[in-house]
Amino acid sequence: MSGATTAASSVNHSLHLPTPTLDAESQSLLQSISAQGGYAYARMAALAVAGDQSAAEAARDMAWEQLHSGPWHSVLPVWRDAYSMACLHVAKFHFAAGEFGEALGALDMGLIMGGTLLRKDLHDSVLLVSSEARKKGEKSLEACGDFKGEKLVPEVPVDVNEVLKILPCKSLTCGRVEKTSDLSLEGFLRDYFQTGTPVVITNCMAHWPARTKWNHLDYLTTVAGNRTVPVEVGRNYLCSDWKQELVTFSKFLERIRTHRSVEPTYLAQHPLFDQINELRDDICIPDYCFVGGGELQSLNAWFGPAGTVTPLHHDPHHNILAQVVGKKYIRLYPSSLQDELYPYSETMLCNSSQVDLDNIDKNEFPKAVELEFMDCILEEGEMLYIPPKWWHYVRSLTMSFSVSFWWSNETESSDS
């Protein structure tokens, strides 16, 4: 009995999460938290360091309440860092106990909801916990290299006649977005970037590991299955029943594969690649994103089942939408048609149109009915350039995994 106890304590002792930034910044951070009235949090954090797991969980709950005390933009940065600190403490206890899934869940919550101060500790801890979890499961990334498992999306050509039954009225009848292969940077700059013209670029993603990996359930489950991600549930963000949930990536995959969720579930506009380094390593930033001398503003994932819709809206930056898995239909209207597309007057939705392209109310929005537009079906391995302020509507025709790259040109970067 004593031998088993000794072995167990030996294992627990070896499972330690090093957190150098937390160790160096802890005292200063706790002083800042106390200065904002967080004396109870500071006491719980001190007890957590001394080995009290319930105190670590209590500190996390206290920080969580502060994160939800008002609008997100009004939350003090110190409380976001406090939440990251508590998540690291909680993860340490779970990791020492060999509870790798729970440890990853705590770390992911720190990455999703926490501040920037302890981000490197969170990322490094994720790598260590993930490595140990794979050892326990005896499944490595290399084991997924054969890709003999289930494919998420079969290679089937688009049946245009069937697709037209689910697309908005007049789809594929107006101007089609030009498709061009192996587009040079000079050609992109001259013919599309400077003129503000959308274009589909083909044969530009074959070198991405994601092109062969992300269509395989085994790979995605291995690298991300235990990770926690935010998903949208409901038809789209303009609907009253729309909501957000936090689920594990495995549960999300199960929902979109088996259609067990009554409402569509969509991982939309999430910085997944800041969170899961293995997936970030599978893609490359297109050279086109450096045209104009600006900076990459955001890199987001869009992953969901067939039928997910992003309603008509516009974005402030240059955008390349890279289609890695599956197919999407995209309709675009130039920024000059803003008044005819009836944007919402509310500040939070002023970049979204009140016009539901799937069911246009001709009496309420008469100007929108006869507008000219451009559209396309974006196939696997293709990228679509969307200029700033161009209105666009997106519908997934199959299960779909896309990556969006937003960047600003030099003038926009200096202005911001």
mmCIF file of N, CA and C in Angstrom, residues 134-212:
data_model
loop_
_atom_site.group_PDB
_atom_site.id
_atom_site.type_symbol
_atom_site.label_atom_id
_atom_site.label_comp_id
_atom_site.label_asym_id
_atom_site.label_seq_id
_atom_site.Cartn_x
_atom_site.Cartn_y
_atom_site.Cartn_z
ATOM 1 N N ARG A 134 -1.491 12.936 -25.169
ATOM 2 C CA ARG A 134 -1.289 12.023 -26.299
ATOM 3 C C ARG A 134 -0.512 10.782 -25.873
ATOM 4 N N LYS A 135 0.447 10.957 -24.968
ATOM 5 C CA LYS A 135 1.177 9.794 -24.448
ATOM 6 C C LYS A 135 0.218 8.839 -23.753
ATOM 7 N N LYS A 136 -0.677 9.410 -22.963
ATOM 8 C CA LYS A 136 -1.652 8.600 -22.244
ATOM 9 C C LYS A 136 -2.576 7.871 -23.206
ATOM 10 N N GLY A 137 -2.958 8.567 -24.253
ATOM 11 C CA GLY A 137 -3.848 7.953 -25.236
ATOM 12 C C GLY A 137 -3.126 7.131 -26.273
ATOM 13 N N GLU A 138 -1.797 7.144 -26.214
ATOM 14 C CA GLU A 138 -0.959 6.401 -27.163
ATOM 15 C C GLU A 138 -1.304 6.755 -28.593
ATOM 16 N N LYS A 139 -1.566 8.040 -28.817
ATOM 17 C CA LYS A 139 -1.886 8.492 -30.171
ATOM 18 C C LYS A 139 -1.127 9.773 -30.437
ATOM 19 N N SER A 140 -0.274 9.762 -31.425
ATOM 20 C CA SER A 140 0.534 10.928 -31.751
ATOM 21 C C SER A 140 0.037 11.566 -33.030
ATOM 22 N N LEU A 141 0.542 12.767 -33.314
ATOM 23 C CA LEU A 141 0.196 13.409 -34.576
ATOM 24 C C LEU A 141 0.666 12.564 -35.742
ATOM 25 N N GLU A 142 1.829 11.903 -35.573
ATOM 26 C CA GLU A 142 2.354 11.079 -36.666
ATOM 27 C C GLU A 142 1.429 9.914 -36.969
ATOM 28 N N ALA A 143 0.718 9.448 -35.925
ATOM 29 C CA ALA A 143 -0.188 8.318 -36.139
ATOM 30 C C ALA A 143 -1.344 8.681 -37.046
ATOM 31 N N CYS A 144 -1.600 9.986 -37.174
ATOM 32 C CA CYS A 144 -2.689 10.429 -38.048
ATOM 33 C C CYS A 144 -2.192 10.690 -39.462
ATOM 34 N N GLY A 145 -0.925 10.478 -39.696
ATOM 35 C CA GLY A 145 -0.351 10.845 -40.983
ATOM 36 C C GLY A 145 -0.842 10.014 -42.144
ATOM 37 N N ASP A 146 -1.371 8.817 -41.858
ATOM 38 C CA ASP A 146 -1.836 7.953 -42.945
ATOM 39 C C ASP A 146 -3.193 8.412 -43.483
ATOM 40 N N PHE A 147 -3.953 9.103 -42.657
ATOM 41 C CA PHE A 147 -5.258 9.630 -43.073
ATOM 42 C C PHE A 147 -6.154 8.552 -43.672
ATOM 43 N N LYS A 148 -6.290 7.446 -42.934
ATOM 44 C CA LYS A 148 -7.146 6.371 -43.422
ATOM 45 C C LYS A 148 -8.546 6.459 -42.821
ATOM 46 N N GLY A 149 -8.729 7.419 -41.925
ATOM 47 C CA GLY A 149 -10.011 7.523 -41.246
ATOM 48 C C GLY A 149 -11.069 8.221 -42.075
ATOM 49 N N GLU A 150 -12.164 8.544 -41.402
ATOM 50 C CA GLU A 150 -13.328 9.140 -42.059
ATOM 51 C C GLU A 150 -13.029 10.534 -42.585
ATOM 52 N N LYS A 151 -13.447 10.794 -43.823
ATOM 53 C CA LYS A 151 -13.355 12.135 -44.388
ATOM 54 C C LYS A 151 -14.614 12.914 -44.012
ATOM 55 N N LEU A 152 -14.431 14.171 -43.685
ATOM 56 C CA LEU A 152 -15.566 15.004 -43.328
ATOM 57 C C LEU A 152 -16.401 15.369 -44.543
ATOM 58 N N VAL A 153 -15.737 15.672 -45.658
ATOM 59 C CA VAL A 153 -16.440 16.088 -46.875
ATOM 60 C C VAL A 153 -15.938 15.253 -48.055
ATOM 61 N N PRO A 154 -16.791 14.432 -48.668
ATOM 62 C CA PRO A 154 -16.366 13.654 -49.835
ATOM 63 C C PRO A 154 -16.133 14.560 -51.037
ATOM 64 N N GLU A 155 -15.299 14.106 -51.946
ATOM 65 C CA GLU A 155 -14.992 14.889 -53.148
ATOM 66 C C GLU A 155 -16.076 14.652 -54.200
ATOM 67 N N VAL A 156 -17.087 15.487 -54.134
ATOM 68 C CA VAL A 156 -18.227 15.372 -55.051
ATOM 69 C C VAL A 156 -18.419 16.713 -55.746
ATOM 70 N N PRO A 157 -18.540 16.745 -57.072
ATOM 71 C CA PRO A 157 -18.742 18.030 -57.768
ATOM 72 C C PRO A 157 -20.091 18.649 -57.412
ATOM 73 N N VAL A 158 -20.158 19.955 -57.552
ATOM 74 C CA VAL A 158 -21.383 20.686 -57.243
ATOM 75 C C VAL A 158 -22.447 20.410 -58.295
ATOM 76 N N ASP A 159 -23.642 20.057 -57.875
ATOM 77 C CA ASP A 159 -24.801 19.951 -58.762
ATOM 78 C C ASP A 159 -25.501 21.303 -58.740
ATOM 79 N N VAL A 160 -25.222 22.125 -59.744
ATOM 80 C CA VAL A 160 -25.708 23.497 -59.748
ATOM 81 C C VAL A 160 -27.230 23.553 -59.662
ATOM 82 N N ASN A 161 -27.913 22.652 -60.351
ATOM 83 C CA ASN A 161 -29.379 22.677 -60.322
ATOM 84 C C ASN A 161 -29.919 22.438 -58.915
ATOM 85 N N GLU A 162 -29.273 21.544 -58.165
ATOM 86 C CA GLU A 162 -29.700 21.299 -56.787
ATOM 87 C C GLU A 162 -29.343 22.478 -55.892
ATOM 88 N N VAL A 163 -28.164 23.030 -56.098
ATOM 89 C CA VAL A 163 -27.707 24.156 -55.278
ATOM 90 C C VAL A 163 -28.627 25.359 -55.443
ATOM 91 N N LEU A 164 -29.075 25.608 -56.662
ATOM 92 C CA LEU A 164 -29.929 26.769 -56.918
ATOM 93 C C LEU A 164 -31.230 26.723 -56.130
ATOM 94 N N LYS A 165 -31.649 25.523 -55.717
ATOM 95 C CA LYS A 165 -32.892 25.395 -54.957
ATOM 96 C C LYS A 165 -32.783 25.994 -53.557
ATOM 97 N N ILE A 166 -31.550 26.107 -53.044
ATOM 98 C CA ILE A 166 -31.374 26.605 -51.675
ATOM 99 C C ILE A 166 -30.733 27.991 -51.630
ATOM 100 N N LEU A 167 -30.318 28.504 -52.782
ATOM 101 C CA LEU A 167 -29.646 29.803 -52.809
ATOM 102 C C LEU A 167 -30.649 30.944 -52.959
ATOM 103 N N PRO A 168 -30.244 32.163 -52.615
ATOM 104 C CA PRO A 168 -31.121 33.318 -52.802
ATOM 105 C C PRO A 168 -31.535 33.495 -54.255
ATOM 106 N N CYS A 169 -32.627 34.191 -54.450
ATOM 107 C CA CYS A 169 -33.172 34.430 -55.781
ATOM 108 C C CYS A 169 -32.121 35.068 -56.692
ATOM 109 N N LYS A 170 -32.090 34.641 -57.944
ATOM 110 C CA LYS A 170 -31.216 35.168 -58.999
ATOM 111 C C LYS A 170 -29.740 34.771 -58.845
ATOM 112 N N SER A 171 -29.460 33.861 -57.938
ATOM 113 C CA SER A 171 -28.067 33.450 -57.759
ATOM 114 C C SER A 171 -27.505 32.859 -59.042
ATOM 115 N N LEU A 172 -26.227 33.128 -59.292
ATOM 116 C CA LEU A 172 -25.464 32.616 -60.436
ATOM 117 C C LEU A 172 -26.031 33.084 -61.777
ATOM 118 N N THR A 173 -26.765 34.206 -61.760
ATOM 119 C CA THR A 173 -27.314 34.727 -63.016
ATOM 120 C C THR A 173 -26.756 36.099 -63.369
ATOM 121 N N CYS A 174 -26.128 36.775 -62.407
ATOM 122 C CA CYS A 174 -25.551 38.097 -62.685
ATOM 123 C C CYS A 174 -24.062 37.947 -62.979
ATOM 124 N N GLY A 175 -23.282 38.935 -62.639
ATOM 125 C CA GLY A 175 -21.854 38.869 -62.898
ATOM 126 C C GLY A 175 -21.174 37.859 -61.997
ATOM 127 N N ARG A 176 -20.356 37.001 -62.573
ATOM 128 C CA ARG A 176 -19.608 36.025 -61.789
ATOM 129 C C ARG A 176 -18.257 36.609 -61.411
ATOM 130 N N VAL A 177 -17.811 36.323 -60.196
ATOM 131 C CA VAL A 177 -16.482 36.761 -59.773
ATOM 132 C C VAL A 177 -15.451 36.051 -60.643
ATOM 133 N N GLU A 178 -14.522 36.825 -61.184
ATOM 134 C CA GLU A 178 -13.496 36.244 -62.056
ATOM 135 C C GLU A 178 -12.636 35.263 -61.279
ATOM 136 N N LYS A 179 -12.304 34.137 -61.919
ATOM 137 C CA LYS A 179 -11.377 33.167 -61.339
ATOM 138 C C LYS A 179 -10.097 33.177 -62.155
ATOM 139 N N THR A 180 -8.959 33.247 -61.442
ATOM 140 C CA THR A 180 -7.675 33.273 -62.133
ATOM 141 C C THR A 180 -6.688 32.379 -61.394
ATOM 142 N N SER A 181 -5.820 31.732 -62.153
ATOM 143 C CA SER A 181 -4.887 30.761 -61.582
ATOM 144 C C SER A 181 -3.497 31.357 -61.455
ATOM 145 N N ASP A 182 -2.812 31.010 -60.338
ATOM 146 C CA ASP A 182 -1.409 31.407 -60.132
ATOM 147 C C ASP A 182 -1.222 32.906 -60.354
ATOM 148 N N LEU A 183 -2.039 33.712 -59.721
ATOM 149 C CA LEU A 183 -2.005 35.167 -59.894
ATOM 150 C C LEU A 183 -0.738 35.747 -59.257
ATOM 151 N N SER A 184 0.027 36.526 -60.024
ATOM 152 C CA SER A 184 1.236 37.147 -59.501
ATOM 153 C C SER A 184 0.879 38.287 -58.551
ATOM 154 N N LEU A 185 1.824 38.658 -57.685
ATOM 155 C CA LEU A 185 1.588 39.780 -56.776
ATOM 156 C C LEU A 185 1.369 41.074 -57.551
ATOM 157 N N GLU A 186 2.146 41.249 -58.627
ATOM 158 C CA GLU A 186 1.991 42.450 -59.449
ATOM 159 C C GLU A 186 0.609 42.498 -60.081
ATOM 160 N N GLY A 187 0.163 41.343 -60.599
ATOM 161 C CA GLY A 187 -1.163 41.288 -61.204
ATOM 162 C C GLY A 187 -2.272 41.529 -60.190
ATOM 163 N N PHE A 188 -2.107 40.974 -59.003
ATOM 164 C CA PHE A 188 -3.097 41.193 -57.942
ATOM 165 C C PHE A 188 -3.167 42.665 -57.560
ATOM 166 N N LEU A 189 -1.989 43.281 -57.381
ATOM 167 C CA LEU A 189 -1.937 44.696 -56.998
ATOM 168 C C LEU A 189 -2.579 45.572 -58.066
ATOM 169 N N ARG A 190 -2.205 45.334 -59.320
ATOM 170 C CA ARG A 190 -2.642 46.204 -60.424
ATOM 171 C C ARG A 190 -4.123 46.008 -60.762
ATOM 172 N N ASP A 191 -4.556 44.776 -60.868
ATOM 173 C CA ASP A 191 -5.877 44.500 -61.441
ATOM 174 C C ASP A 191 -6.998 44.378 -60.402
ATOM 175 N N TYR A 192 -6.662 44.126 -59.140
ATOM 176 C CA TYR A 192 -7.710 43.858 -58.152
ATOM 177 C C TYR A 192 -7.568 44.716 -56.890
ATOM 178 N N PHE A 193 -6.387 44.743 -56.296
ATOM 179 C CA PHE A 193 -6.197 45.490 -55.054
ATOM 180 C C PHE A 193 -6.421 46.986 -55.272
ATOM 181 N N GLN A 194 -5.751 47.557 -56.257
ATOM 182 C CA GLN A 194 -5.852 48.999 -56.495
ATOM 183 C C GLN A 194 -7.198 49.407 -57.071
ATOM 184 N N THR A 195 -7.856 48.516 -57.779
ATOM 185 C CA THR A 195 -9.162 48.839 -58.361
ATOM 186 C C THR A 195 -10.315 48.463 -57.432
ATOM 187 N N GLY A 196 -10.007 47.753 -56.329
ATOM 188 C CA GLY A 196 -11.060 47.334 -55.411
ATOM 189 C C GLY A 196 -12.021 46.361 -56.051
ATOM 190 N N THR A 197 -11.478 45.313 -56.697
ATOM 191 C CA THR A 197 -12.292 44.345 -57.430
ATOM 192 C C THR A 197 -12.119 42.951 -56.833
ATOM 193 N N PRO A 198 -13.202 42.272 -56.510
ATOM 194 C CA PRO A 198 -13.077 40.901 -55.998
ATOM 195 C C PRO A 198 -12.495 39.959 -57.048
ATOM 196 N N VAL A 199 -11.820 38.917 -56.602
ATOM 197 C CA VAL A 199 -11.273 37.905 -57.506
ATOM 198 C C VAL A 199 -11.114 36.599 -56.748
ATOM 199 N N VAL A 200 -11.333 35.494 -57.440
ATOM 200 C CA VAL A 200 -11.056 34.163 -56.891
ATOM 201 C C VAL A 200 -9.716 33.696 -57.451
ATOM 202 N N ILE A 201 -8.826 33.305 -56.562
ATOM 203 C CA ILE A 201 -7.485 32.864 -56.948
ATOM 204 C C ILE A 201 -7.410 31.357 -56.742
ATOM 205 N N THR A 202 -7.086 30.622 -57.795
ATOM 206 C CA THR A 202 -7.008 29.161 -57.725
ATOM 207 C C THR A 202 -5.542 28.716 -57.718
ATOM 208 N N ASN A 203 -5.332 27.445 -57.391
ATOM 209 C CA ASN A 203 -3.991 26.831 -57.407
ATOM 210 C C ASN A 203 -2.992 27.608 -56.561
ATOM 211 N N CYS A 204 -3.398 27.989 -55.352
ATOM 212 C CA CYS A 204 -2.509 28.789 -54.508
ATOM 213 C C CYS A 204 -2.373 28.228 -53.093
ATOM 214 N N MET A 205 -2.996 27.074 -52.832
ATOM 215 C CA MET A 205 -2.967 26.522 -51.477
ATOM 216 C C MET A 205 -2.492 25.077 -51.418
ATOM 217 N N ALA A 206 -2.000 24.565 -52.530
ATOM 218 C CA ALA A 206 -1.630 23.147 -52.571
ATOM 219 C C ALA A 206 -0.530 22.803 -51.574
ATOM 220 N N HIS A 207 0.301 23.784 -51.218
ATOM 221 C CA HIS A 207 1.412 23.528 -50.304
ATOM 222 C C HIS A 207 0.993 23.586 -48.834
ATOM 223 N N TRP A 208 -0.246 23.961 -48.547
ATOM 224 C CA TRP A 208 -0.701 24.023 -47.160
ATOM 225 C C TRP A 208 -0.918 22.604 -46.609
ATOM 226 N N PRO A 209 -0.329 22.235 -45.493
ATOM 227 C CA PRO A 209 -0.654 20.943 -44.873
ATOM 228 C C PRO A 209 -2.143 20.796 -44.569
ATOM 229 N N ALA A 210 -2.812 21.912 -44.301
ATOM 230 C CA ALA A 210 -4.242 21.865 -43.993
ATOM 231 C C ALA A 210 -5.058 21.248 -45.120
ATOM 232 N N ARG A 211 -4.597 21.389 -46.345
ATOM 233 C CA ARG A 211 -5.363 20.884 -47.490
ATOM 234 C C ARG A 211 -5.503 19.369 -47.446
ATOM 235 N N THR A 212 -4.540 18.686 -46.865
ATOM 236 C CA THR A 212 -4.640 17.227 -46.767
ATOM 237 C C THR A 212 -5.058 16.758 -45.376
#
